[in-house]
Amino acid sequence: MQLTPEEHAILKGKSGPAAQKALQILETLGRIYGAERMIPVSSVQISGVSYANLGDAGLEWLSEMAEGGGQACVFTTLNPAGMDIENYLQLGISEEFAVNQRRVLDAFQKMGVVTTCSCTPYLFGNLPRFGEQIAWAESSAVCYANAVLGARTNREGGPSALAAALTGRTPAYGYHLDENRLPTLHVRVEADIKNTPDFGALGKAIGDRIQTSSTGRVPYITGIDSASLEHLKSFCASIATFGGVALFHMPGVTPEAGSHSRPVEELALTQVDLDQAKTALTTASPDEIDFVSLGCPHLSLREIQRVATLLDGKRVTKEFWITTSRPVKGMADRMGYTAIIEAAGARFATDTCCVVAPIEGRFTAMATDSAKACYYAATKNKFKTSLLPFDDVVREATQ
Ligand code: F3S
């Protein structure tokens, strides 16, 4: 791997121990994946923020990087933390957890990382342009950045994303290079895809097939004529979760699709496949649901507006979490949506989500519109799940 004189100097410690460690991580990654050089990145999104996932070892490493003079040299935002930074007690998060979670956030802040704590950074200012080289972690956001925005990133882990932030670089391999962005499998969708659980189930149906297939992981998906931002964030979260997909092309929807031809190898997905995926994500009976959650990925303002409309004048009968970012919550406050939602008894779980918060085993069954949330609720938090359309999730909370 060819390094510049500047990069050699950083490796020798010219910019301090944190930058030195960061470049060591990136150089090792580059060698493993056969990169020829580093490239500059203009935006970073870091995952691995919840103390529930990091533990003491992760916190110690972050503190060392902060003490070692680590400073983000490009715009860098953070994935959800393990708790709402302001409202954690009402959500049942202990003070002991909160102390450690704050230490994590303090370390990031000391390094100049913007502590946004959201998996949808593209909704509030970390919005890369087409073709921009970036280094993002968080699989749903990576897929959204590559496919929907046309930016270029690999699926970074927490440490490599932080390393990119502290050096402004990443090794040039994978989805940074034209040749790895070519579609490899034509997925022909012959099903009615109209709402977020449909898009989530489609992501699972494709993801499951791709995981078991020997063919490539850049699907070229036809049969979808239009998709909203909310549909696409749901689809990206799901196809990344179930298939490890970091990039897809969708003619008429995603910006790079028109530059590629349709691959010869084809996979057809029918309504039966879609219905099977939905059925597999619903394991709870309606009378078991004691937890309702919307916001995986984090809700947009438009979705919060919809929740407010549906909850206006009603009362919830179950624990109901609305998960979103602090900036979007701020707009919801200003628009009066928060007041309506909280008057109904639902709770905002800002900065966090139902997966990274330490709530394992606290509920029996969760209703949601997110295929990704169903997967992690079952595997990580041991909840049964019910995948429902968005409006039905809100109704479930009031029944
Ligand atoms: Fe975001 Fe948490 Fe879902 S990080 S994509 S809301 S699992």
Coordinates of C-alpha atoms and ligand atoms in Angstrom, one line a residue:
M1 CA 0.0 0.0 0.0
Q2 CA 1.4 3.4 -1.1
L3 CA 1.3 5.9 1.7
T4 CA 2.0 9.6 1.3
P5 CA 4.9 11.3 3.2
E6 CA 2.2 12.9 5.4
E7 CA 0.7 9.5 6.2
H8 CA 4.1 8.1 7.0
A9 CA 4.7 11.0 9.4
I10 CA 1.3 10.3 11.1
L11 CA 2.3 6.7 11.5
K12 CA 5.5 7.8 13.2
G13 CA 3.5 9.9 15.7
K14 CA 3.7 13.4 14.2
S15 CA 0.0 14.1 15.0
G16 CA -0.1 12.4 18.4
P17 CA -0.9 8.9 19.6
A18 CA -4.6 8.8 18.7
A19 CA -4.0 9.8 15.1
Q20 CA -1.1 7.3 15.0
K21 CA -3.3 4.5 16.3
A22 CA -6.1 5.5 13.9
L23 CA -3.8 5.3 10.8
Q24 CA -2.4 2.0 12.0
I25 CA -6.0 0.7 12.0
L26 CA -6.7 2.0 8.5
E27 CA -3.4 0.8 7.1
T28 CA -4.0 -2.7 8.4
L29 CA -7.5 -2.7 6.9
G30 CA -6.1 -1.5 3.6
R31 CA -3.6 -4.3 3.5
I32 CA -6.2 -6.9 4.4
Y33 CA -8.5 -5.7 1.5
G34 CA -5.7 -5.0 -1.0
A35 CA -6.1 -1.2 -1.1
E36 CA -3.4 0.6 -3.1
R37 CA -3.7 3.9 -1.3
M38 CA -5.7 6.0 1.1
I39 CA -8.4 8.4 -0.1
P40 CA -9.7 11.5 1.6
V41 CA -13.2 11.3 3.1
S42 CA -15.5 14.3 3.8
S43 CA -18.0 12.8 6.2
V44 CA -18.0 10.1 8.9
Q45 CA -20.8 8.4 10.8
I46 CA -19.7 6.3 13.8
S47 CA -21.6 3.3 15.2
G48 CA -20.9 1.5 18.5
V49 CA -22.1 4.3 20.7
S50 CA -24.4 2.5 23.2
Y51 CA -22.6 1.6 26.4
A52 CA -24.7 -1.6 26.4
N53 CA -22.6 -2.7 23.3
L54 CA -19.3 -1.0 24.1
G55 CA -18.9 -2.1 27.7
D56 CA -16.0 -1.0 29.8
A57 CA -13.4 -2.1 27.3
G58 CA -14.9 0.0 24.5
L59 CA -15.3 3.0 26.9
E60 CA -11.7 2.7 27.9
W61 CA -10.5 2.6 24.3
L62 CA -12.5 5.7 23.4
S63 CA -11.2 7.5 26.5
E64 CA -7.6 6.6 25.4
M65 CA -8.2 8.0 21.9
A66 CA -9.6 11.2 23.4
E67 CA -6.8 11.6 25.9
G68 CA -4.3 10.8 23.1
G69 CA -5.3 14.1 21.3
G70 CA -7.7 12.5 18.8
Q71 CA -9.6 15.3 16.9
A72 CA -12.1 14.7 14.1
C73 CA -10.9 16.5 11.0
V74 CA -14.0 16.0 9.0
F75 CA -17.7 16.3 9.8
T76 CA -18.6 13.3 12.0
T77 CA -21.9 12.3 13.6
L78 CA -22.9 9.5 15.9
N79 CA -25.2 6.5 15.9
P80 CA -27.9 6.1 18.6
A81 CA -26.7 5.8 22.2
G82 CA -28.2 3.5 24.8
M83 CA -30.5 6.0 26.3
D84 CA -32.3 9.3 25.7
I85 CA -29.7 11.7 27.1
E86 CA -32.4 13.9 28.7
N87 CA -35.3 11.5 29.4
Y88 CA -33.6 8.3 30.4
L89 CA -35.2 7.8 33.9
Q90 CA -38.7 7.9 32.4
L91 CA -37.7 5.2 30.0
G92 CA -36.5 3.0 32.8
I93 CA -32.8 3.4 32.2
S94 CA -30.7 3.2 35.4
E95 CA -28.5 6.1 36.7
E96 CA -25.5 3.7 36.7
F97 CA -25.9 3.0 33.0
A98 CA -26.5 6.7 32.4
V99 CA -23.2 7.6 34.0
N100 CA -21.2 5.3 31.7
Q101 CA -23.2 6.3 28.7
R102 CA -22.4 10.0 29.4
R103 CA -18.7 9.1 29.6
V104 CA -18.9 7.6 26.1
L105 CA -20.5 10.7 24.8
D106 CA -18.0 13.0 26.6
A107 CA -15.1 11.1 25.0
F108 CA -16.6 11.5 21.5
Q109 CA -17.4 15.2 22.2
K110 CA -13.8 15.8 23.3
M111 CA -12.7 14.4 19.9
G112 CA -14.9 16.9 18.1
V113 CA -17.5 14.4 17.1
V114 CA -21.0 15.9 16.9
T115 CA -23.1 13.9 19.4
T116 CA -26.2 13.7 17.3
C117 CA -26.9 10.0 18.3
S118 CA -29.0 9.0 15.3
C119 CA -28.9 6.4 12.5
T120 CA -30.5 8.9 10.1
P121 CA -27.7 11.6 9.9
Y122 CA -28.8 12.4 6.4
L123 CA -32.0 13.9 7.8
F124 CA -30.2 16.7 9.6
G125 CA -27.1 17.9 7.9
N126 CA -24.7 14.9 7.4
L127 CA -25.9 14.6 3.8
P128 CA -23.2 13.6 1.4
R129 CA -23.5 14.5 -2.3
F130 CA -23.5 12.0 -5.2
G131 CA -20.0 10.5 -5.7
E132 CA -18.7 11.9 -2.4
Q133 CA -16.2 9.5 -0.6
I134 CA -17.2 9.0 3.0
A135 CA -16.7 6.5 5.8
W136 CA -19.9 5.5 7.5
A137 CA -20.8 2.8 10.0
E138 CA -24.4 1.8 10.7
S139 CA -25.5 -0.7 8.1
S140 CA -28.9 1.0 7.3
A141 CA -27.2 4.4 6.8
V142 CA -24.4 2.9 4.8
C143 CA -26.9 1.3 2.4
Y144 CA -28.9 4.6 2.2
A145 CA -25.7 6.6 1.5
N146 CA -24.5 4.3 -1.2
A147 CA -27.7 3.4 -2.9
V148 CA -30.1 6.4 -2.4
L149 CA -27.5 9.2 -2.3
G150 CA -24.9 7.8 -4.5
A151 CA -22.1 8.5 -2.0
R152 CA -19.4 5.9 -1.6
T153 CA -18.6 4.1 1.6
N154 CA -17.8 0.6 2.9
R155 CA -19.6 -0.8 5.9
E156 CA -17.3 0.6 8.5
G157 CA -17.2 -0.7 12.1
G158 CA -17.0 1.7 15.0
P159 CA -13.2 1.7 15.3
S160 CA -12.5 2.1 11.6
A161 CA -15.1 4.9 11.3
L162 CA -13.5 6.7 14.3
A163 CA -10.1 6.2 12.6
A164 CA -11.4 7.8 9.4
A165 CA -12.7 10.7 11.4
L166 CA -9.4 11.3 13.2
T167 CA -7.3 11.2 10.0
G168 CA -9.8 12.3 7.3
R169 CA -8.9 9.2 5.3
T170 CA -9.9 5.6 4.4
P171 CA -8.3 2.9 2.4
A172 CA -9.5 2.8 -1.2
Y173 CA -11.2 -0.5 -1.7
G174 CA -14.7 -2.0 -1.9
Y175 CA -17.5 0.4 -2.7
H176 CA -15.2 3.3 -3.1
L177 CA -14.1 1.9 -6.4
D178 CA -16.3 1.9 -9.6
E179 CA -15.8 -1.8 -10.4
N180 CA -17.4 -2.8 -7.1
R181 CA -20.5 -0.8 -7.6
L182 CA -21.7 -2.8 -10.7
P183 CA -24.9 -4.7 -10.2
T184 CA -24.4 -8.4 -10.1
L185 CA -28.0 -9.9 -9.8
H186 CA -31.3 -8.7 -11.3
V187 CA -34.1 -9.0 -8.7
R188 CA -37.4 -8.8 -10.5
V189 CA -40.1 -7.8 -7.9
E190 CA -43.6 -9.1 -8.8
A191 CA -45.4 -8.0 -5.6
D192 CA -47.4 -5.1 -4.4
I193 CA -45.0 -2.9 -2.4
K194 CA -46.8 0.1 -0.9
N195 CA -45.8 0.8 2.7
T196 CA -42.9 0.6 5.1
P197 CA -43.5 -3.0 6.3
D198 CA -43.8 -4.1 2.6
F199 CA -40.4 -2.5 1.9
G200 CA -39.0 -4.1 5.1
A201 CA -40.3 -7.5 4.1
L202 CA -39.0 -7.1 0.6
G203 CA -35.5 -6.3 2.1
K204 CA -35.8 -9.5 4.1
A205 CA -37.0 -11.6 1.2
I206 CA -34.1 -10.4 -1.0
G207 CA -31.6 -10.4 1.8
D208 CA -32.4 -14.0 2.7
R209 CA -31.9 -15.2 -0.9
I210 CA -28.7 -13.2 -1.4
Q211 CA -27.2 -14.6 1.8
T212 CA -27.8 -18.2 0.6
S213 CA -26.8 -17.4 -3.0
S214 CA -23.3 -17.6 -4.4
T215 CA -23.9 -14.6 -6.6
G216 CA -23.0 -11.0 -5.8
R217 CA -24.4 -8.6 -3.3
V218 CA -25.2 -5.6 -5.5
P219 CA -28.8 -6.2 -6.5
Y220 CA -30.4 -4.4 -9.5
I221 CA -34.1 -4.3 -8.4
T222 CA -36.9 -3.8 -10.9
G223 CA -40.6 -3.6 -10.4
I224 CA -40.6 -0.7 -7.9
D225 CA -41.6 2.5 -9.7
S226 CA -41.4 4.9 -6.8
A227 CA -40.4 5.0 -3.2
S228 CA -40.5 7.7 -0.6
L229 CA -37.6 8.6 1.7
E230 CA -39.3 6.7 4.5
H231 CA -39.8 3.6 2.3
L232 CA -36.2 3.7 1.3
K233 CA -34.8 4.0 4.8
S234 CA -36.9 1.1 5.9
F235 CA -35.8 -1.0 2.9
C236 CA -32.1 -0.1 3.4
A237 CA -32.3 -1.1 7.1
S238 CA -33.9 -4.4 6.2
I239 CA -31.8 -5.5 3.2
A240 CA -28.6 -4.6 5.1
T241 CA -29.8 -6.6 8.1
F242 CA -30.9 -9.7 6.4
G243 CA -28.5 -9.8 3.4
G244 CA -25.5 -7.7 4.4
V245 CA -26.3 -5.5 1.4
A246 CA -24.5 -2.1 1.3
L247 CA -25.5 -1.0 -2.2
F248 CA -28.4 -1.7 -4.6
H249 CA -29.6 -0.1 -7.7
M250 CA -33.3 0.6 -8.5
P251 CA -34.1 2.1 -11.9
G252 CA -36.2 5.2 -11.6
V253 CA -35.4 5.5 -7.9
T254 CA -31.7 5.4 -7.2
P255 CA -29.2 7.7 -9.0
E256 CA -26.6 5.2 -10.3
A257 CA -29.1 2.7 -11.7
G258 CA -29.2 4.5 -15.1
S259 CA -25.4 4.1 -15.6
H260 CA -25.6 0.3 -15.3
S261 CA -27.1 -2.4 -17.5
R262 CA -29.4 -5.1 -16.0
P263 CA -27.4 -8.2 -15.0
V264 CA -28.2 -11.5 -16.8
E265 CA -28.7 -13.6 -13.7
E266 CA -32.1 -13.1 -12.4
L267 CA -34.1 -13.8 -9.2
A268 CA -37.9 -13.3 -9.2
L269 CA -39.7 -12.3 -6.0
T270 CA -43.4 -12.8 -5.9
Q271 CA -46.3 -11.8 -3.5
V272 CA -45.9 -15.2 -1.9
D273 CA -42.3 -14.5 -1.0
L274 CA -43.3 -11.1 0.4
D275 CA -46.1 -12.6 2.5
Q276 CA -43.8 -15.4 3.8
A277 CA -41.2 -12.8 4.9
K278 CA -44.0 -10.8 6.7
T279 CA -45.3 -13.9 8.4
A280 CA -41.8 -14.9 9.6
L281 CA -41.5 -11.5 11.3
T282 CA -44.7 -11.8 13.2
T283 CA -44.4 -14.2 16.1
A284 CA -46.7 -12.5 18.6
S285 CA -50.4 -12.8 18.9
P286 CA -52.3 -9.5 19.3
D287 CA -53.1 -10.1 23.0
E288 CA -49.4 -10.5 23.8
I289 CA -48.3 -7.0 22.7
D290 CA -47.1 -4.9 25.6
F291 CA -44.6 -2.7 23.8
V292 CA -45.0 -0.5 20.7
S293 CA -42.1 1.2 18.9
L294 CA -41.8 3.3 15.8
G295 CA -38.5 4.7 14.6
C296 CA -36.2 2.0 13.2
P297 CA -34.5 3.8 11.5
H298 CA -35.1 7.0 13.3
L299 CA -38.4 8.7 12.4
S300 CA -38.5 11.6 10.0
L301 CA -40.5 14.7 10.9
R302 CA -43.2 13.7 8.4
E303 CA -43.6 10.4 10.2
I304 CA -43.8 12.1 13.6
Q305 CA -46.5 14.4 12.2
R306 CA -48.4 11.3 11.2
V307 CA -48.1 9.9 14.7
A308 CA -49.4 13.1 16.2
T309 CA -52.4 13.1 13.8
L310 CA -53.3 9.6 14.7
L311 CA -52.8 10.1 18.5
D312 CA -54.6 13.4 18.7
G313 CA -57.2 13.2 21.5
K314 CA -56.4 9.6 22.3
R315 CA -54.7 7.7 25.1
V316 CA -52.2 4.9 24.7
T317 CA -52.7 1.7 26.7
K318 CA -49.2 0.3 26.2
E319 CA -45.6 1.5 26.5
F320 CA -45.1 3.3 23.2
W321 CA -41.6 4.6 22.2
I322 CA -41.1 7.1 19.4
T323 CA -37.4 7.0 18.5
T324 CA -35.8 9.8 16.6
S325 CA -32.9 12.2 16.5
R326 CA -32.6 15.2 18.8
P327 CA -32.7 17.7 15.8
V328 CA -35.8 16.2 14.4
K329 CA -37.4 16.1 17.9
G330 CA -36.6 19.8 18.1
M331 CA -38.7 20.4 15.0
A332 CA -41.5 18.2 16.4
D333 CA -41.4 20.3 19.6
R334 CA -41.7 23.5 17.6
M335 CA -44.6 22.2 15.5
G336 CA -46.6 21.1 18.5
Y337 CA -46.4 17.4 17.5
T338 CA -44.5 16.4 20.7
A339 CA -47.2 18.0 22.9
I340 CA -49.9 16.0 21.2
I341 CA -47.9 12.7 21.4
E342 CA -46.9 13.1 25.0
A343 CA -50.5 14.2 26.0
A344 CA -51.6 10.8 24.6
G345 CA -49.1 9.1 27.0
A346 CA -46.5 8.0 24.3
R347 CA -42.9 8.7 25.0
F348 CA -40.1 10.1 22.9
A349 CA -37.0 7.9 23.1
T350 CA -34.7 10.5 21.5
D351 CA -30.9 9.7 20.8
T352 CA -31.6 6.0 21.2
C353 CA -33.7 3.1 19.9
C354 CA -35.5 0.0 21.0
V355 CA -32.5 -2.1 19.9
V356 CA -29.5 -0.4 21.5
A357 CA -31.2 0.6 24.7
P358 CA -30.7 -1.9 27.5
I359 CA -34.2 -3.4 27.6
E360 CA -33.6 -7.1 27.1
G361 CA -36.4 -9.2 28.5
R362 CA -38.4 -6.1 29.7
F363 CA -41.4 -6.8 27.4
T364 CA -43.1 -9.8 26.0
A365 CA -44.0 -8.7 22.5
M366 CA -43.3 -5.6 20.4
A367 CA -45.4 -4.1 17.6
T368 CA -43.5 -2.1 14.9
D369 CA -43.5 -1.3 11.2
S370 CA -39.8 -2.1 10.9
A371 CA -38.4 -5.5 9.7
K372 CA -35.0 -4.7 11.2
A373 CA -36.5 -3.9 14.6
C374 CA -38.3 -7.2 14.5
Y375 CA -35.1 -9.1 13.8
Y376 CA -33.2 -7.4 16.7
A377 CA -36.1 -7.4 19.1
A378 CA -36.2 -11.1 18.8
T379 CA -32.5 -11.9 18.7
K380 CA -31.1 -9.3 21.1
N381 CA -34.0 -8.4 23.4
K382 CA -35.9 -11.7 23.4
F383 CA -39.2 -10.1 22.5
K384 CA -41.9 -11.7 20.3
T385 CA -42.7 -9.3 17.4
S386 CA -45.6 -8.1 15.2
L387 CA -44.8 -6.4 11.9
L388 CA -47.7 -4.0 11.1
P389 CA -48.4 -1.0 8.8
F390 CA -47.4 2.3 10.4
D391 CA -50.9 3.5 11.2
D392 CA -51.8 0.1 12.6
V393 CA -48.8 0.3 15.0
V394 CA -50.2 3.5 16.4
R395 CA -53.7 2.0 16.7
E396 CA -52.2 -1.0 18.5
A397 CA -50.8 1.4 21.1
T398 CA -54.2 2.7 21.9
Q399 CA -56.1 -0.6 22.0
Ligands
F3S1 FE1 -31.4 2.8 13.9 FE2 -31.6 1.4 16.1 FE3 -32.9 0.6 13.9 S1 -29.7 2.2 15.2 S2 -31.7 1.4 12.2 S3 -33.2 2.5 15.1 S4 -31.8 -0.7 15.3

